[in-house]
mmCIF file of C-alpha atoms and ligand atoms in Angstrom:
data_model
loop_
_atom_site.group_PDB
_atom_site.id
_atom_site.type_symbol
_atom_site.label_atom_id
_atom_site.label_comp_id
_atom_site.label_asym_id
_atom_site.label_seq_id
_atom_site.Cartn_x
_atom_site.Cartn_y
_atom_site.Cartn_z
ATOM 1 C CA UNK N 152 0.014 -0.077 -0.019
ATOM 2 C CA UNK N 153 2.150 2.859 -1.676
ATOM 3 C CA UNK N 154 -0.060 5.608 0.119
ATOM 4 C CA UNK N 155 0.336 4.780 3.484
ATOM 5 C CA UNK N 156 3.615 3.579 3.034
ATOM 6 C CA UNK N 157 4.679 7.042 2.171
ATOM 7 C CA UNK N 158 2.468 8.632 5.026
ATOM 8 C CA UNK N 159 4.135 6.744 7.443
ATOM 9 C CA UNK N 160 7.429 7.856 5.770
ATOM 10 C CA UNK N 161 6.607 11.368 6.057
ATOM 11 C CA UNK N 162 5.482 10.989 9.523
ATOM 12 C CA UNK N 163 8.750 8.988 11.364
ATOM 13 C CA UNK N 164 11.742 10.077 9.254
ATOM 14 C CA UNK N 165 12.006 14.313 10.862
ATOM 15 C CA UNK N 166 11.089 12.718 14.157
ATOM 16 C CA UNK N 167 13.582 10.013 13.711
ATOM 17 C CA UNK N 168 16.283 13.149 13.288
ATOM 18 C CA UNK N 169 15.392 14.678 16.302
ATOM 19 C CA UNK N 170 15.924 11.628 18.296
ATOM 20 C CA UNK N 171 19.074 10.844 16.919
ATOM 21 C CA UNK N 172 20.308 13.900 18.827
ATOM 22 C CA UNK N 173 21.747 15.628 15.036
ATOM 23 C CA UNK N 174 23.081 19.147 15.854
ATOM 24 C CA UNK N 175 20.928 21.265 13.612
ATOM 25 C CA UNK N 176 23.301 22.779 11.401
ATOM 26 C CA UNK N 177 24.622 19.046 10.431
ATOM 27 C CA UNK N 178 27.886 19.599 12.927
ATOM 28 C CA UNK N 179 29.744 15.749 13.300
ATOM 29 C CA UNK N 180 28.258 14.463 9.676
ATOM 30 C CA UNK N 181 30.630 15.042 6.950
ATOM 31 C CA UNK N 182 28.634 12.977 4.763
ATOM 32 C CA UNK N 183 25.309 12.119 3.322
ATOM 33 C CA UNK N 184 24.083 8.401 2.301
ATOM 34 C CA UNK N 185 20.565 7.762 1.143
ATOM 35 C CA UNK N 186 19.536 4.923 -0.301
ATOM 36 C CA UNK N 187 18.369 5.825 -3.726
ATOM 37 C CA UNK N 188 16.562 2.439 -4.315
ATOM 38 C CA UNK N 189 15.662 -0.413 -5.436
ATOM 39 C CA UNK N 190 12.211 -0.233 -3.419
ATOM 40 C CA UNK N 191 8.962 1.179 -3.119
ATOM 41 C CA UNK N 192 8.487 4.473 -5.141
ATOM 42 C CA UNK N 193 6.909 7.037 -2.601
ATOM 43 C CA UNK N 194 9.209 5.731 0.813
ATOM 44 C CA UNK N 195 12.426 5.842 -1.915
ATOM 45 C CA UNK N 196 11.050 9.520 -2.921
ATOM 46 C CA UNK N 197 10.695 10.618 0.966
ATOM 47 C CA UNK N 198 14.438 9.145 1.484
ATOM 48 C CA UNK N 199 16.172 10.752 -1.817
ATOM 49 C CA UNK N 200 14.020 14.011 -1.209
ATOM 50 C CA UNK N 201 15.297 14.736 2.481
ATOM 51 C CA UNK N 202 18.519 13.696 1.203
ATOM 52 C CA UNK N 203 18.809 16.684 -1.022
ATOM 53 C CA UNK N 204 17.255 18.967 1.644
ATOM 54 C CA UNK N 205 19.822 18.177 3.683
ATOM 55 C CA UNK N 206 23.111 18.625 1.587
ATOM 56 C CA UNK N 207 21.355 21.722 0.101
ATOM 57 C CA UNK N 208 21.215 23.395 4.149
ATOM 58 C CA UNK N 209 24.042 21.526 5.853
ATOM 59 C CA UNK N 210 26.267 21.868 1.882
ATOM 60 C CA UNK N 211 27.457 19.077 2.680
ATOM 61 C CA UNK N 212 28.258 15.815 0.397
ATOM 62 C CA UNK N 213 25.809 13.437 -0.996
ATOM 63 C CA UNK N 214 26.442 9.567 -1.572
ATOM 64 C CA UNK N 215 23.355 7.416 -3.288
ATOM 65 C CA UNK N 216 23.743 3.803 -1.871
ATOM 66 C CA UNK N 217 21.720 1.121 -3.568
ATOM 67 C CA UNK N 218 19.851 -1.043 -1.585
ATOM 68 C CA UNK N 219 21.422 -4.484 -1.872
ATOM 69 C CA UNK N 220 25.014 -2.971 -1.651
ATOM 70 C CA UNK N 221 23.717 -1.973 1.817
ATOM 71 C CA UNK N 222 23.214 -5.197 2.560
ATOM 72 C CA UNK N 223 25.955 -6.645 1.830
ATOM 73 C CA UNK N 224 28.013 -4.099 4.061
ATOM 74 C CA UNK N 225 26.243 -4.514 6.900
ATOM 75 C CA UNK N 226 28.523 -8.136 7.021
ATOM 76 C CA UNK N 227 31.529 -5.021 7.636
ATOM 77 C CA UNK N 228 29.945 -3.491 10.483
ATOM 78 C CA UNK N 229 31.487 -5.535 13.908
ATOM 79 C CA UNK N 230 33.343 -8.332 11.195
ATOM 80 C CA UNK N 231 35.848 -9.486 14.568
ATOM 81 C CA UNK N 232 38.261 -9.411 12.154
ATOM 82 C CA UNK N 233 41.935 -10.494 12.506
ATOM 83 C CA UNK N 234 43.436 -7.264 13.372
ATOM 84 C CA UNK N 235 46.942 -9.286 12.992
ATOM 85 C CA UNK N 236 46.628 -10.891 9.819
ATOM 86 C CA UNK N 237 43.390 -9.924 8.049
ATOM 87 C CA UNK N 238 42.556 -11.926 5.787
ATOM 88 C CA UNK N 239 41.205 -10.362 1.977
ATOM 89 C CA UNK N 240 37.299 -10.337 1.579
ATOM 90 C CA UNK N 241 37.872 -9.892 -2.526
ATOM 91 C CA UNK N 242 36.445 -11.229 -4.601
ATOM 92 C CA UNK N 243 33.623 -12.453 -2.920
ATOM 93 C CA UNK N 244 30.381 -14.382 -3.304
ATOM 94 C CA UNK N 245 27.544 -12.393 -2.365
ATOM 95 C CA UNK N 246 24.186 -14.585 -1.170
ATOM 96 C CA UNK N 247 21.634 -11.720 -0.816
ATOM 97 C CA UNK N 248 18.010 -13.019 0.443
ATOM 98 C CA UNK N 249 15.218 -10.752 1.277
ATOM 99 C CA UNK N 250 12.329 -9.990 0.722
ATOM 100 C CA UNK N 251 11.934 -8.228 -2.657
ATOM 101 C CA UNK N 252 15.665 -9.998 -3.470
ATOM 102 C CA UNK N 253 17.503 -13.536 -4.475
ATOM 103 C CA UNK N 254 20.901 -12.681 -5.770
ATOM 104 C CA UNK N 255 24.129 -13.896 -5.974
ATOM 105 C CA UNK N 256 26.709 -11.519 -6.598
ATOM 106 C CA UNK N 257 30.423 -11.815 -7.543
ATOM 107 C CA UNK N 258 32.046 -8.730 -5.424
ATOM 108 C CA UNK N 259 35.535 -8.355 -7.285
ATOM 109 C CA UNK N 260 36.409 -4.945 -4.833
ATOM 110 C CA UNK N 261 34.389 -2.063 -2.953
ATOM 111 C CA UNK N 262 31.458 -1.504 -5.729
ATOM 112 C CA UNK N 263 32.876 -3.375 -8.202
ATOM 113 C CA UNK N 264 29.546 -6.186 -9.090
ATOM 114 C CA UNK N 265 28.469 -8.905 -11.260
ATOM 115 C CA UNK N 266 25.051 -10.611 -10.988
ATOM 116 C CA UNK N 267 25.787 -13.744 -11.427
ATOM 117 C CA UNK N 268 22.179 -15.102 -10.912
ATOM 118 C CA UNK N 269 18.865 -14.297 -9.028
ATOM 119 C CA UNK N 270 15.296 -15.235 -9.019
ATOM 120 C CA UNK N 271 12.917 -15.539 -11.744
ATOM 121 C CA UNK N 272 9.956 -15.467 -9.519
ATOM 122 C CA UNK N 273 9.603 -14.832 -6.112
ATOM 123 C CA UNK N 274 12.294 -13.883 -3.746
ATOM 124 C CA UNK N 275 13.221 -16.459 -1.120
ATOM 125 C CA UNK N 276 11.693 -13.704 1.730
ATOM 126 C CA UNK N 277 8.420 -13.650 -0.442
ATOM 127 C CA UNK N 278 8.017 -17.528 -0.294
ATOM 128 C CA UNK N 279 8.540 -17.915 3.634
ATOM 129 C CA UNK N 280 5.508 -14.502 3.383
ATOM 130 C CA UNK N 281 3.709 -16.520 1.457
ATOM 131 C CA UNK N 282 3.562 -19.763 3.568
ATOM 132 C CA UNK N 283 3.588 -18.478 6.754
ATOM 133 C CA UNK N 284 0.207 -16.982 5.051
ATOM 134 C CA UNK N 285 -1.104 -20.401 4.083
ATOM 135 C CA UNK N 286 0.070 -21.731 7.440
ATOM 136 C CA UNK N 287 -2.033 -19.257 9.437
ATOM 137 C CA UNK N 288 1.212 -17.390 10.707
ATOM 138 C CA UNK N 289 1.417 -13.627 11.476
ATOM 139 C CA UNK N 290 3.971 -11.180 9.087
ATOM 140 C CA UNK N 291 6.642 -11.499 8.465
ATOM 141 C CA UNK N 292 6.222 -15.054 7.808
ATOM 142 C CA UNK N 293 10.323 -16.036 7.886
ATOM 143 C CA UNK N 294 10.446 -15.557 11.297
ATOM 144 C CA UNK N 295 7.321 -17.034 11.831
ATOM 145 C CA UNK N 296 8.344 -20.207 10.151
ATOM 146 C CA UNK N 297 11.546 -20.738 11.638
ATOM 147 C CA UNK N 298 10.728 -20.704 15.028
ATOM 148 C CA UNK N 299 7.441 -23.315 13.994
ATOM 149 C CA UNK N 300 10.311 -25.414 12.110
ATOM 150 C CA UNK N 301 12.550 -26.367 15.348
ATOM 151 C CA UNK N 302 9.535 -28.649 16.303
ATOM 152 C CA UNK N 303 8.790 -30.081 12.770
ATOM 153 C CA UNK N 304 10.626 -32.770 10.821
ATOM 154 C CA UNK N 305 12.553 -31.606 8.253
ATOM 155 C CA UNK N 306 12.714 -34.804 6.339
ATOM 156 C CA UNK N 307 8.441 -35.421 6.800
ATOM 157 C CA UNK N 308 7.760 -34.423 3.479
ATOM 158 C CA UNK N 309 10.192 -34.005 0.460
ATOM 159 C CA UNK N 310 9.427 -30.874 -0.793
ATOM 160 C CA UNK N 311 11.040 -29.398 -4.736
ATOM 161 C CA UNK N 312 14.426 -28.085 -5.120
ATOM 162 C CA UNK N 313 13.491 -26.001 -7.660
ATOM 163 C CA UNK N 314 16.303 -25.294 -10.337
ATOM 164 C CA UNK N 315 18.725 -27.055 -7.791
ATOM 165 C CA UNK N 316 20.188 -28.727 -11.335
ATOM 166 C CA UNK N 317 20.089 -25.910 -13.534
ATOM 167 C CA UNK N 318 23.393 -25.018 -14.730
ATOM 168 C CA UNK N 319 22.768 -21.244 -14.597
ATOM 169 C CA UNK N 320 22.869 -19.657 -10.735
ATOM 170 C CA UNK N 321 19.271 -18.678 -10.907
ATOM 171 C CA UNK N 322 15.987 -19.173 -8.550
ATOM 172 C CA UNK N 323 12.875 -20.220 -8.874
ATOM 173 C CA UNK N 324 10.683 -20.330 -5.194
ATOM 174 C CA UNK N 325 6.962 -19.884 -6.603
ATOM 175 C CA UNK N 326 6.313 -23.792 -7.763
ATOM 176 C CA UNK N 327 7.607 -24.521 -3.840
ATOM 177 C CA UNK N 328 5.133 -22.336 -2.607
ATOM 178 C CA UNK N 329 2.498 -23.730 -5.167
ATOM 179 C CA UNK N 330 3.711 -27.285 -3.999
ATOM 180 C CA UNK N 331 3.002 -26.018 -0.030
ATOM 181 C CA UNK N 332 -0.565 -24.746 -1.036
ATOM 182 C CA UNK N 333 -0.663 -28.590 -2.293
ATOM 183 C CA UNK N 334 0.300 -30.230 1.252
ATOM 184 C CA UNK N 335 -1.843 -28.344 2.986
ATOM 185 C CA UNK N 336 -5.333 -28.507 1.142
ATOM 186 C CA UNK N 337 -4.447 -32.699 1.325
ATOM 187 C CA UNK N 338 -3.966 -31.939 4.991
ATOM 188 C CA UNK N 339 -7.820 -30.706 5.393
ATOM 189 C CA UNK N 340 -8.829 -33.713 3.827
ATOM 190 C CA UNK N 341 -6.491 -36.279 4.965
ATOM 191 C CA UNK N 342 -7.050 -34.883 8.564
ATOM 192 C CA UNK N 343 -4.202 -33.696 10.303
ATOM 193 C CA UNK N 344 -1.834 -36.537 8.358
ATOM 194 C CA UNK N 345 1.577 -34.409 8.533
ATOM 195 C CA UNK N 346 1.223 -31.360 10.882
ATOM 196 C CA UNK N 347 2.497 -27.470 10.459
ATOM 197 C CA UNK N 348 5.627 -28.395 12.047
ATOM 198 C CA UNK N 349 6.743 -30.507 10.321
ATOM 199 C CA UNK N 350 5.220 -28.621 6.633
ATOM 200 C CA UNK N 351 7.841 -25.464 7.998
ATOM 201 C CA UNK N 352 10.573 -27.483 8.413
ATOM 202 C CA UNK N 353 10.508 -29.347 5.235
ATOM 203 C CA UNK N 354 9.737 -25.937 3.862
ATOM 204 C CA UNK N 355 12.897 -24.698 5.018
ATOM 205 C CA UNK N 356 14.958 -26.906 4.290
ATOM 206 C CA UNK N 357 13.651 -27.051 0.740
ATOM 207 C CA UNK N 358 14.445 -23.640 0.423
ATOM 208 C CA UNK N 359 18.138 -24.005 2.385
ATOM 209 C CA UNK N 360 18.797 -26.765 0.556
ATOM 210 C CA UNK N 361 18.272 -24.773 -3.198
ATOM 211 C CA UNK N 362 20.080 -21.640 -1.725
ATOM 212 C CA UNK N 363 23.091 -23.451 -0.628
ATOM 213 C CA UNK N 364 24.144 -25.843 -3.436
ATOM 214 C CA UNK N 365 23.985 -23.159 -5.603
ATOM 215 C CA UNK N 366 26.226 -20.213 -3.526
ATOM 216 C CA UNK N 367 28.885 -23.137 -3.594
ATOM 217 C CA UNK N 368 28.613 -24.133 -7.040
ATOM 218 C CA UNK N 369 29.288 -20.406 -7.711
ATOM 219 C CA UNK N 370 31.908 -21.171 -5.274
ATOM 220 C CA UNK N 371 33.483 -23.940 -7.044
ATOM 221 C CA UNK N 372 33.223 -21.371 -9.962
ATOM 222 C CA UNK N 373 34.293 -18.377 -9.014
ATOM 223 C CA UNK N 374 36.906 -18.843 -6.838
ATOM 224 C CA UNK N 375 36.181 -16.465 -4.289
ATOM 225 C CA UNK N 376 37.978 -15.460 -0.460
ATOM 226 C CA UNK N 377 35.334 -15.405 1.153
ATOM 227 C CA UNK N 378 31.069 -16.031 0.931
ATOM 228 C CA UNK N 379 29.318 -13.501 2.093
ATOM 229 C CA UNK N 380 25.067 -14.171 3.291
ATOM 230 C CA UNK N 381 23.222 -10.858 4.131
ATOM 231 C CA UNK N 382 19.403 -9.527 3.962
ATOM 232 C CA UNK N 383 16.529 -10.373 6.027
ATOM 233 C CA UNK N 384 16.446 -13.963 4.896
ATOM 234 C CA UNK N 385 20.373 -14.371 6.642
ATOM 235 C CA UNK N 386 18.500 -14.112 10.357
ATOM 236 C CA UNK N 387 17.382 -17.617 9.330
ATOM 237 C CA UNK N 388 20.103 -19.829 11.715
ATOM 238 C CA UNK N 389 19.332 -23.180 9.669
ATOM 239 C CA UNK N 390 20.627 -21.321 6.878
ATOM 240 C CA UNK N 391 23.363 -19.489 8.550
ATOM 241 C CA UNK N 392 25.015 -22.075 9.988
ATOM 242 C CA UNK N 393 24.212 -24.586 6.613
ATOM 243 C CA UNK N 394 25.802 -22.656 4.463
ATOM 244 C CA UNK N 395 28.731 -20.945 6.786
ATOM 245 C CA UNK N 396 29.416 -25.459 8.273
ATOM 246 C CA UNK N 397 29.302 -27.113 3.880
ATOM 247 C CA UNK N 398 31.608 -24.061 2.953
ATOM 248 C CA UNK N 399 34.096 -24.747 6.005
ATOM 249 C CA UNK N 400 33.900 -28.078 5.110
ATOM 250 C CA UNK N 401 34.485 -27.999 1.874
ATOM 251 C CA UNK N 402 36.636 -24.791 1.650
ATOM 252 C CA UNK N 403 38.052 -24.399 5.031
ATOM 253 C CA UNK N 404 40.642 -21.140 3.916
ATOM 254 C CA UNK N 405 37.257 -19.597 2.687
ATOM 255 C CA UNK N 406 36.252 -16.907 4.928
ATOM 256 C CA UNK N 407 32.598 -16.908 5.889
ATOM 257 C CA UNK N 408 30.568 -13.540 6.372
ATOM 258 C CA UNK N 409 27.265 -12.629 7.780
ATOM 259 C CA UNK N 410 25.724 -9.956 9.612
ATOM 260 C CA UNK N 411 24.831 -9.334 13.397
ATOM 261 C CA UNK N 412 21.483 -10.084 14.055
ATOM 262 C CA UNK N 413 20.408 -7.065 15.013
ATOM 263 C CA UNK N 414 21.341 -5.789 11.472
ATOM 264 C CA UNK N 415 20.089 -8.710 9.227
ATOM 265 C CA UNK N 416 16.970 -6.482 8.280
ATOM 266 C CA UNK N 417 16.935 -3.005 6.889
ATOM 267 C CA UNK N 418 18.525 -0.953 8.537
ATOM 268 C CA UNK N 419 19.858 2.156 8.304
ATOM 269 C CA UNK N 420 23.326 1.746 9.447
ATOM 270 C CA UNK N 421 24.759 -0.598 6.759
ATOM 271 C CA UNK N 422 23.629 2.343 3.868
ATOM 272 C CA UNK N 423 25.561 4.748 6.062
ATOM 273 C CA UNK N 424 28.839 2.140 5.560
ATOM 274 C CA UNK N 425 28.100 1.275 1.649
ATOM 275 C CA UNK N 426 28.060 5.334 1.602
ATOM 276 C CA UNK N 427 31.097 5.943 3.285
ATOM 277 C CA UNK N 428 33.015 3.538 0.880
ATOM 278 C CA UNK N 429 31.450 5.175 -1.828
ATOM 279 C CA UNK N 430 32.483 8.815 -0.362
ATOM 280 C CA UNK N 431 35.832 7.645 0.171
ATOM 281 C CA UNK N 432 35.977 6.379 -3.449
ATOM 282 C CA UNK N 433 34.725 10.356 -4.337
ATOM 283 C CA UNK N 434 31.521 8.641 -6.175
ATOM 284 C CA UNK N 435 29.169 11.132 -4.976
ATOM 285 C CA UNK N 436 25.320 11.878 -6.370
ATOM 286 C CA UNK N 437 24.618 15.430 -8.147
ATOM 287 C CA UNK N 438 21.682 16.840 -5.774
ATOM 288 C CA UNK N 439 20.556 18.750 -8.585
ATOM 289 C CA UNK N 440 19.822 15.068 -10.475
ATOM 290 C CA UNK N 441 19.586 12.293 -8.364
ATOM 291 C CA UNK N 442 15.939 10.894 -8.565
ATOM 292 C CA UNK N 443 14.671 8.131 -6.463
ATOM 293 C CA UNK N 444 14.825 4.826 -8.913
ATOM 294 C CA UNK N 445 12.599 1.906 -8.010
ATOM 295 C CA UNK N 446 14.380 -0.297 -9.630
ATOM 296 C CA UNK N 447 17.496 0.426 -9.802
ATOM 297 C CA UNK N 448 20.563 -2.139 -10.561
ATOM 298 C CA UNK N 449 23.280 -2.703 -8.644
ATOM 299 C CA UNK N 450 25.312 -4.124 -11.470
HETATM 300 O O1 KG4 S 95 16.445 -7.184 3.810
HETATM 301 P P1 KG4 S 95 14.293 -7.224 4.758
HETATM 302 O O2 KG4 S 95 14.526 -6.684 5.751
HETATM 303 O O3 KG4 S 95 13.324 -6.304 3.367
HETATM 304 C C1 KG4 S 95 13.857 -6.405 2.496
HETATM 305 O O4 KG4 S 95 14.765 -5.652 1.777
HETATM 306 O O5 KG4 S 95 12.978 -7.158 1.143
HETATM 307 O O6 KG4 S 95 13.632 -8.452 4.327
HETATM 308 C C2 KG4 S 95 12.226 -8.848 4.266
HETATM 309 C C3 KG4 S 95 12.759 -10.884 4.555
HETATM 310 C C4 KG4 S 95 11.102 -10.711 4.650
HETATM 311 O O7 KG4 S 95 10.704 -11.581 4.052
HETATM 312 C C5 KG4 S 95 11.033 -11.481 6.343
HETATM 313 O O8 KG4 S 95 9.861 -13.060 6.208
HETATM 314 C C6 KG4 S 95 12.490 -12.556 6.099
HETATM 315 O O9 KG4 S 95 13.112 -11.708 5.692
HETATM 316 N N1 KG4 S 95 13.058 -12.956 7.442
HETATM 317 C C7 KG4 S 95 13.264 -14.343 7.463
HETATM 318 C C8 KG4 S 95 13.571 -14.232 8.332
HETATM 319 N N2 KG4 S 95 13.880 -13.277 8.774
HETATM 320 C C9 KG4 S 95 13.243 -12.113 8.210
HETATM 321 N N3 KG4 S 95 12.917 -15.233 6.409
HETATM 322 C C10 KG4 S 95 13.589 -16.529 6.973
HETATM 323 N N4 KG4 S 95 14.194 -16.768 8.093
HETATM 324 C C11 KG4 S 95 14.245 -15.904 9.397
HETATM 325 N N5 KG4 S 95 14.353 -15.924 10.573
HETATM 326 ZN ZN1 ZN S 96 16.063 -5.265 2.450
#
């Protein structure tokens, strides 16, 4: 509901500046980083216009950040690095899994990306949300399903692993959602043959196995120094541990990064950090021409 999103955005954005204790003249701030896309147009527009106004009145440079780039940089906040002997991060294989995106990206250096795979229909988070709705769980569905799955048998139902054997790095989750729908309607006919926790656990297993298999295949092809998992779905503990353990078992020298649990969902810190890297490279935006781009691409 774009109208409601816009109204909510404009009603919180100024009180937020006040709450953060930002000086009225912007002192203490070096650069203004704003999400320029992708996302919901009215919400993006409010952020971008505020960024431009602040740039104007505070006379600070402006940086336009891609939302997905923000998710990638969320792993560099408190990564507990070995400062004595820091390991190289790049090239990195990034798996970004959120409500709107499921992408495998080869990140060659700061700001240099190559898209190697993406979902052809639903995003992984969207699949969690839709399946949760089918199971009568609350929104957002990801946390609700993963909690329910803790008490279920992941091997109870063999759901499809869409495109797991395709020789590309793309994903497709809408067929999986349809398979769950079929099982849930069978369940009411066959009176509780499977319980809801088993469906949740089996669905989660299918999504995680698909994501891990495809990511590992990208690792085999591109030989990265690290694997970065981020986006709202990276809060899923089963996904995190499966990817980390599989990577560690098959390639112990490759580092694994995932954000702190407090930074998996959308947040402003990740935009600030991604913006700081862009600012270091002097990649500033022109406030006279910057516009929000709901379909902004990373590459
Ligand atoms: O990145 P994000 O906060 O917003 C977007 O950019 O879309 O991601 C939100 C998505 C939602 O679909 C939500 O259900 C999913 O992340 N999510 C999870 C978990 N926590 C959040 N999915 C699976 N397991 C979780 N624990
Ligand atoms: Zn996000």
